[in-house]
Coordinates of C-alpha atoms in Angstrom, one line a residue:
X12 CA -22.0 -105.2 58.0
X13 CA -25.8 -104.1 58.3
X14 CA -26.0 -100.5 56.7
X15 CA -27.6 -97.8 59.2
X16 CA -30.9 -97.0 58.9
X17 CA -32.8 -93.4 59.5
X18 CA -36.2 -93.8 60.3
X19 CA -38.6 -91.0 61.2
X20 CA -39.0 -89.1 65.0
X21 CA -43.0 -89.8 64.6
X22 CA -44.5 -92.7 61.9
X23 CA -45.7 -96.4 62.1
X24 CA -44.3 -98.3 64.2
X25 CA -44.9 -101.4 61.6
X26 CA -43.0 -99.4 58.5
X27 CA -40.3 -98.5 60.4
X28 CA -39.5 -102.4 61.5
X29 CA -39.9 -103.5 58.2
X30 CA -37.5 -100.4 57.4
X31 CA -34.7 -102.0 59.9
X32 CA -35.5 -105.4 59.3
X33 CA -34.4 -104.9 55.4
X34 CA -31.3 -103.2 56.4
X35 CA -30.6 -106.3 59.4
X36 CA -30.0 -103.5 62.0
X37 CA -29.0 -104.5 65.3
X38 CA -30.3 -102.6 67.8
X39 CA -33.6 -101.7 69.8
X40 CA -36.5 -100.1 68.6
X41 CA -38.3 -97.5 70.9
X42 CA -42.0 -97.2 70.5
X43 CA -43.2 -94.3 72.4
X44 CA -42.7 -94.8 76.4
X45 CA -43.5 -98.4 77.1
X46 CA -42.7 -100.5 74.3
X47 CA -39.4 -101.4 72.9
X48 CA -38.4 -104.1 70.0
X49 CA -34.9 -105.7 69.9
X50 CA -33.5 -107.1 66.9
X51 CA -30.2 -108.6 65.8
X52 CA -29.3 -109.1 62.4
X53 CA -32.5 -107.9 61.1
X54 CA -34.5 -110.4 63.5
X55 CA -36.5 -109.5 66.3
X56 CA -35.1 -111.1 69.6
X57 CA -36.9 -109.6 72.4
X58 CA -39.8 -107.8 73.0
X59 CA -41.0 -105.2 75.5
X60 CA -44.7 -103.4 76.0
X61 CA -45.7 -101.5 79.3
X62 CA -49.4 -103.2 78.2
X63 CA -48.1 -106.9 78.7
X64 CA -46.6 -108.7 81.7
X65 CA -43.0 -109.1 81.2
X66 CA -41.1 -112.9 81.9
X67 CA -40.5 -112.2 85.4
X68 CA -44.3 -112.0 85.4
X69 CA -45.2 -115.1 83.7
X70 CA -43.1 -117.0 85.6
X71 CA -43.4 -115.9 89.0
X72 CA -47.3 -115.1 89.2
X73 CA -48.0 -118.5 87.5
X74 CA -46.2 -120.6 89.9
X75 CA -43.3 -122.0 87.6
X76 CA -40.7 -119.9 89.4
X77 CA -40.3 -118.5 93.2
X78 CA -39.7 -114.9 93.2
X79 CA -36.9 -115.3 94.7
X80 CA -35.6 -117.8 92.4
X81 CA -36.1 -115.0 89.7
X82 CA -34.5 -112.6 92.0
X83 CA -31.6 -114.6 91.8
X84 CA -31.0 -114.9 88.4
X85 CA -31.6 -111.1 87.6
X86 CA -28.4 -110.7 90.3
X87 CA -26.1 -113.7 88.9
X88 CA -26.9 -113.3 85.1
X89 CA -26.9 -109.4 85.1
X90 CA -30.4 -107.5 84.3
X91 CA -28.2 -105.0 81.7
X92 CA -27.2 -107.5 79.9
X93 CA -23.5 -107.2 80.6
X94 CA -22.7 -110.1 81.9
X95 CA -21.1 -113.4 80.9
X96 CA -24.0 -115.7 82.0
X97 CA -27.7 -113.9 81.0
X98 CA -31.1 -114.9 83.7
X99 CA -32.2 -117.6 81.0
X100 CA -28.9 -119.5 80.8
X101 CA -28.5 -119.2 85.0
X102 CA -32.1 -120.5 85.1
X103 CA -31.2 -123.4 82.7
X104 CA -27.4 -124.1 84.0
X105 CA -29.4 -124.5 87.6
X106 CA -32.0 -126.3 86.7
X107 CA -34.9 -124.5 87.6
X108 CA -35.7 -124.6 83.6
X109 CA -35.3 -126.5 80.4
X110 CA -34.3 -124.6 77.3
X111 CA -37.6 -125.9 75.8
X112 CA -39.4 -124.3 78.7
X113 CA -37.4 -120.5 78.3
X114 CA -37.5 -120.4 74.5
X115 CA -41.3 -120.6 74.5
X116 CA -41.7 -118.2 77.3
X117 CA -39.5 -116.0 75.1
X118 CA -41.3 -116.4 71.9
X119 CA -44.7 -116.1 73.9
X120 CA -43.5 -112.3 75.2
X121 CA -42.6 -111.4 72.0
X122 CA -45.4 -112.1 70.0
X123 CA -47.5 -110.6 73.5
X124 CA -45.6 -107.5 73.3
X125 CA -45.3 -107.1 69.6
X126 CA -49.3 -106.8 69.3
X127 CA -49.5 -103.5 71.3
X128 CA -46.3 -102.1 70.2
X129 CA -47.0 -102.5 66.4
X130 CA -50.9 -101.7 67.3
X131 CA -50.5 -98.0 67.1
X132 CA -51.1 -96.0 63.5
X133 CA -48.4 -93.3 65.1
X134 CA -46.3 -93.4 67.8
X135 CA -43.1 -91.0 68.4
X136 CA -39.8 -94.0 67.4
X137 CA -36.2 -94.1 68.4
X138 CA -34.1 -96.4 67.5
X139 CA -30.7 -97.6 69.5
X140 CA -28.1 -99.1 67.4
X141 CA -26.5 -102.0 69.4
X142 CA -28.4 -101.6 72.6
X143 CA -29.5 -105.7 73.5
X144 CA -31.9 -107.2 76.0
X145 CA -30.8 -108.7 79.1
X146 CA -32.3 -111.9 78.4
X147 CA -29.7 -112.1 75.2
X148 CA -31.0 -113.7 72.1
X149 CA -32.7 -116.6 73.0
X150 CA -34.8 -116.8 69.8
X151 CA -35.5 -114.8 66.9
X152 CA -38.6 -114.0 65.1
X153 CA -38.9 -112.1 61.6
X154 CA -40.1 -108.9 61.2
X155 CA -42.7 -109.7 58.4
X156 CA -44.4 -112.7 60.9
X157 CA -44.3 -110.8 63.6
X158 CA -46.7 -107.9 61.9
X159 CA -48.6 -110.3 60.2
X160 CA -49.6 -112.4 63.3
X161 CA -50.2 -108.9 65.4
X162 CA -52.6 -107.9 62.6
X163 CA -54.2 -111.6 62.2
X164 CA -54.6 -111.0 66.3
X165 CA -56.4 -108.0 66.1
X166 CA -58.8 -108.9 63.3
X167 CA -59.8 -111.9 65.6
X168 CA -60.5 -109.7 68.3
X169 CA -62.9 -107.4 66.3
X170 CA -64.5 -110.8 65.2
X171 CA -65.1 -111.5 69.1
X172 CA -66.3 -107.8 69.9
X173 CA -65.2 -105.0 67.9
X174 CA -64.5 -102.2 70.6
X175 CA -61.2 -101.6 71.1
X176 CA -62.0 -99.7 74.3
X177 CA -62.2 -102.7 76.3
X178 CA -58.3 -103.3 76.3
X179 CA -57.5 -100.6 78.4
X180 CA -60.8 -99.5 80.4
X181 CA -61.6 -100.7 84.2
X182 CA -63.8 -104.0 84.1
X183 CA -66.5 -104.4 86.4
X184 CA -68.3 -107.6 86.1
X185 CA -72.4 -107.0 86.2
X186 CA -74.4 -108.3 89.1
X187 CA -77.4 -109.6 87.4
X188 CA -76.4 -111.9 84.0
X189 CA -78.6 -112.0 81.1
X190 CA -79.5 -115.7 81.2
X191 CA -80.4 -117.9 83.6
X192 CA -77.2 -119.7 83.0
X193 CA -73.8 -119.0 82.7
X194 CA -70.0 -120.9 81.8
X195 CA -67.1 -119.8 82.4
X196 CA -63.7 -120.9 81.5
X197 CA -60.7 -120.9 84.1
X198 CA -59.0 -118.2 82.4
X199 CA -62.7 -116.0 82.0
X200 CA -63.5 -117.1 86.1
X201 CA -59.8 -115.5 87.2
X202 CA -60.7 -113.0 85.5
X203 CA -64.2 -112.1 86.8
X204 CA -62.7 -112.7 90.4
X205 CA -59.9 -110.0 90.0
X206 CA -62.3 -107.3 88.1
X207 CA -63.1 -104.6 90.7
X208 CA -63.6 -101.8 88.9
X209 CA -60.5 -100.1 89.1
X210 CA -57.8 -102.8 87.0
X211 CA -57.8 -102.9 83.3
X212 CA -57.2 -106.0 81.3
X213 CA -53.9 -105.4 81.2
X214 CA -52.7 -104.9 84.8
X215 CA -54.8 -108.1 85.5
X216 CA -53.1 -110.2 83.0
X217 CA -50.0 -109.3 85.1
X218 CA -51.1 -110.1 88.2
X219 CA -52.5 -113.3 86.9
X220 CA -49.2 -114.1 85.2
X221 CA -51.1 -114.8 82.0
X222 CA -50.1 -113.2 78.8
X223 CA -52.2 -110.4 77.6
X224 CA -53.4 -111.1 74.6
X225 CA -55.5 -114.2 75.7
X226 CA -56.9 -112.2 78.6
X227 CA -57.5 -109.3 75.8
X228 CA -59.2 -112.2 74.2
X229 CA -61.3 -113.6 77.4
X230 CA -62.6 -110.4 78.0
X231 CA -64.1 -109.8 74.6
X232 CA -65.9 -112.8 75.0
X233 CA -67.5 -111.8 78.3
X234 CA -68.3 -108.5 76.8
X235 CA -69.5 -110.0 73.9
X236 CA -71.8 -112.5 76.5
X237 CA -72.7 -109.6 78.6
X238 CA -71.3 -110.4 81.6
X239 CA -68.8 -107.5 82.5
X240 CA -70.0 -103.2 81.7
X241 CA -68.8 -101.7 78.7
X242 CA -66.6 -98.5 79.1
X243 CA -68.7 -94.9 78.8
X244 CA -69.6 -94.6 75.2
X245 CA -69.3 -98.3 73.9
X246 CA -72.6 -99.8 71.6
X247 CA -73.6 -102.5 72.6
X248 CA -72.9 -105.9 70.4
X249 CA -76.1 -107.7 69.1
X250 CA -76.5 -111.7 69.3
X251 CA -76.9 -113.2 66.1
X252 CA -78.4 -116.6 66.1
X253 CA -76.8 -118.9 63.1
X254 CA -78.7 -118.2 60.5
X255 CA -78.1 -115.5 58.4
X256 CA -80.6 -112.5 59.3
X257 CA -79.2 -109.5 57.6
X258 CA -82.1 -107.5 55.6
X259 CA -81.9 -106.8 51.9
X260 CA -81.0 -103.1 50.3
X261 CA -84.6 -101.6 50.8
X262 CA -86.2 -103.8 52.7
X263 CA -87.8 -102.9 56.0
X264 CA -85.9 -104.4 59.2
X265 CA -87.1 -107.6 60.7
X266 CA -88.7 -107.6 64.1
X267 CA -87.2 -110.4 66.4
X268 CA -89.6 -113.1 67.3
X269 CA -90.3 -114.6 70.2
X270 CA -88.8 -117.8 71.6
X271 CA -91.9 -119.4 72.0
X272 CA -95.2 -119.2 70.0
X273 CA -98.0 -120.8 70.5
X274 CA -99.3 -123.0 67.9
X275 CA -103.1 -122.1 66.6
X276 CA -105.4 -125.2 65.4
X277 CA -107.5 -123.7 62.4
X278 CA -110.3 -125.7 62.0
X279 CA -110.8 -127.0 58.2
X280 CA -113.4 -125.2 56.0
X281 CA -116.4 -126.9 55.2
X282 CA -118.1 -127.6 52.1
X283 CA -121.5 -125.3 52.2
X284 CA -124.3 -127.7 52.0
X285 CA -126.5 -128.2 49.1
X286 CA -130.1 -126.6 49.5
X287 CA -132.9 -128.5 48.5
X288 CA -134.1 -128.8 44.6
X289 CA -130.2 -127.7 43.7
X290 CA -129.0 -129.2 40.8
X291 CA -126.3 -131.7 41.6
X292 CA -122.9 -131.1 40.8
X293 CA -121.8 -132.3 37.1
X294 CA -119.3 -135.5 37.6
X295 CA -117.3 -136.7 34.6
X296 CA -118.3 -140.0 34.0
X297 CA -115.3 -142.7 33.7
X298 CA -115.5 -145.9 32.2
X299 CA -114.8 -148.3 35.0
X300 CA -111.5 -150.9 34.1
X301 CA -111.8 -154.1 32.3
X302 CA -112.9 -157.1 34.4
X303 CA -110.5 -159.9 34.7
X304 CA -111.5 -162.9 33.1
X305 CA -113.1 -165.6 35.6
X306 CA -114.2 -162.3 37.8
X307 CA -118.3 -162.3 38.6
X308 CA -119.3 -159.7 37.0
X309 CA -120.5 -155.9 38.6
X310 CA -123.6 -155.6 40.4
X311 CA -125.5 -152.9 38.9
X312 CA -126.5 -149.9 41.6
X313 CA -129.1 -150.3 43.4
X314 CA -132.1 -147.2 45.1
X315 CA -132.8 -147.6 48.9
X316 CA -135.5 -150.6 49.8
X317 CA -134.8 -152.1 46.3
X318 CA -134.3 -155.8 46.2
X319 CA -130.9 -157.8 44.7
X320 CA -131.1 -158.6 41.5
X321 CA -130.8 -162.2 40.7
X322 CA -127.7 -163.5 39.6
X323 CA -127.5 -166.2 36.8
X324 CA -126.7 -169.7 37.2
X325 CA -123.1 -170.4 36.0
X326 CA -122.2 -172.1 33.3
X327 CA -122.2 -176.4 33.8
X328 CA -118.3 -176.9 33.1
X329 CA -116.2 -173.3 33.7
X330 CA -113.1 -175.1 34.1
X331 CA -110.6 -174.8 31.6
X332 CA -109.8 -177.2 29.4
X333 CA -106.7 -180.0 30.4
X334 CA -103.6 -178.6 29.0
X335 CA -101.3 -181.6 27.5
X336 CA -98.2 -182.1 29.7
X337 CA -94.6 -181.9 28.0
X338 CA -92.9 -185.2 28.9
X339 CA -89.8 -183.6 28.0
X340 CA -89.9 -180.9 30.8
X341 CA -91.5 -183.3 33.1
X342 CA -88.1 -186.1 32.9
X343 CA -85.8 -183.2 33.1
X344 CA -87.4 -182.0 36.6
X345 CA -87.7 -185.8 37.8
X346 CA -83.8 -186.0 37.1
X347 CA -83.3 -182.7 38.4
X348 CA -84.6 -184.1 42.0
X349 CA -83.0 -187.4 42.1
X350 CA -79.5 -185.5 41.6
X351 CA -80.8 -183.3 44.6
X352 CA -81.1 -186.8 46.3

């Protein structure tokens, strides 16, 4: 029998989970007005945030469900959670669902939910022992993954574009783009289409039927591009380009350059010429290399208008002298070619 568990009026919403998930309470978790975390046996179950679309959402605005079809199963399975058969099990028992199917769309709200419930520092808590979902407990999630994936979320979004602001502020997509072209994902053109000025990220992830967190996501990136206005008071986030740019302790910033530069042809210096009665230059004088025997030998240099010098007649026989063959190496290549043979 899980022990009860007192947990504080006004405090983190994170502490006080981990607080009910050590004791295995059953019950719901009130997180200010909006959000709400259900747990049984110390497990979280179901999930709840006024900031993400709900299941009825997801399936309906997406096109998996007919509204009516959801209607239906809110009225035979009991939305309070009191009766025998819940919405998920009518949806399954009918066919308009595999379990597959509900149990992710489950564990997708849950972790949606979970990362603006647990994103607060402070928020005023309640906790209900016993109170359950509707839905019942399709699947379960622990308390420790649960606030370690809404933290590993947020630290990816601050990666993307650290302002926070965006979440929750009106988008209004520019008119004029930065560049001269511009892609867009499916998710990031939906979005762009349904940003008026007037709907925050949130209330257009429910009417897209998408969960929040990847719109959340979606958006940073178009901030982070340029391509929708930043709330009032948000700093703009400067383009890196992939090399590593950031100045050293002391040392003066460095000023962009331009894209293009035009390439300058500086002409080679030239030696000053020699006036006349200067000295030449000194020169090292190197012995030139050994001649190879049987090579004529090196005409001496010569001043301008002077004749060749005669060369001397060669010697009568330069020819080496006959070298005596070795029978012995001569019968062995003979024999050598008639095996070839």
């Amino acid at each position: 029998m899980a022990k009860s568990v007192r947990i504080p009026r006004t405090g983190s919403p994170r502490r006080a989970l981990t607080q009910l998930a050590t004791a295995g309470a059953t019950g719901a978790l009130h997180i200010g007005t909006d959000d709400c975390l259900y747990l049984f046996a110390g497990e979280v179950v179901f999930a709840e945030s006024g900031s993400s679309p709900g299941i009825g959402d997801l399936l309906t605005a997406s096109g998996r469900l007919a509204e009516q079809t959801w209607l239906a199963a809110l009225a035979r399975g009991g939305a309070a959670g009191k009766a025998d058969v819940r919405p998920g099990a009518w949806l399954v028992q009918q066919g308009h669902l595999t379990h597959g199917e509900l149990e992710l769309c489950v564990l997708g709200a849950i972790y949606d939910a979970a990362y603006f419930a647990l994103g607060s520092a402070s928020a005023v808590l309640r906790f209900v022992d016993g109170e359950t979902h509707g839905m019942g407990a399709v699947t379960s999630v622990e308390a420790a993954v649960l606030s370690k994936e809404s933290a590993r979320r947020r630290k990816l979004l601050d990666e993307i574009y650290p302002e926070p602001g965006l979440d929750h502020a009106p988008l209004l997509p520019i008119r004029r783009p930065p560049t001269p072209r511009v892609v867009l994902s499916a998710l990031q053109w939906e979005i762009v289409g349904r940003a008026d000025g007037s709907l925050a990220p949130t209330a257009i992830a429910r009417a897209l039927g998408r969960a929040g967190y990847a719109v959340l996501t979606e958006v940073r990136r178009l901030a982070a591009s340029g391509l929708v206005a930043l709330p009032a008071g948000a700093l703009p986030l400067p383009i890196h380009s992939g090399r590593d740019e950031r100045p050293s302790r002391g040392a003066p910033p460095r000023v962009a350059e331009p894209a293009t530069r035009a390439r300058v042809e500086v002409p080679r210096r030239r030696a000053p010429a020699e006036p006349d009665g200067a000295a030449p230059p000194i020169r090292a004088s190197v012995p030139a290399p050994p001649a190879p025997p049987g090579a004529l030998p090196a005409l001496p240099r010569r001043a301008p208008g002077e004749r060749l010098p005669v060369l001397p007649d060669p010697p009568e026989s330069t020819s080496p002298p006959p070298v005596p063959a070795d029978e012995a190496l001569l019968k062995r290549i003979r024999t050598a070619l008639k095996a070839l043979r």
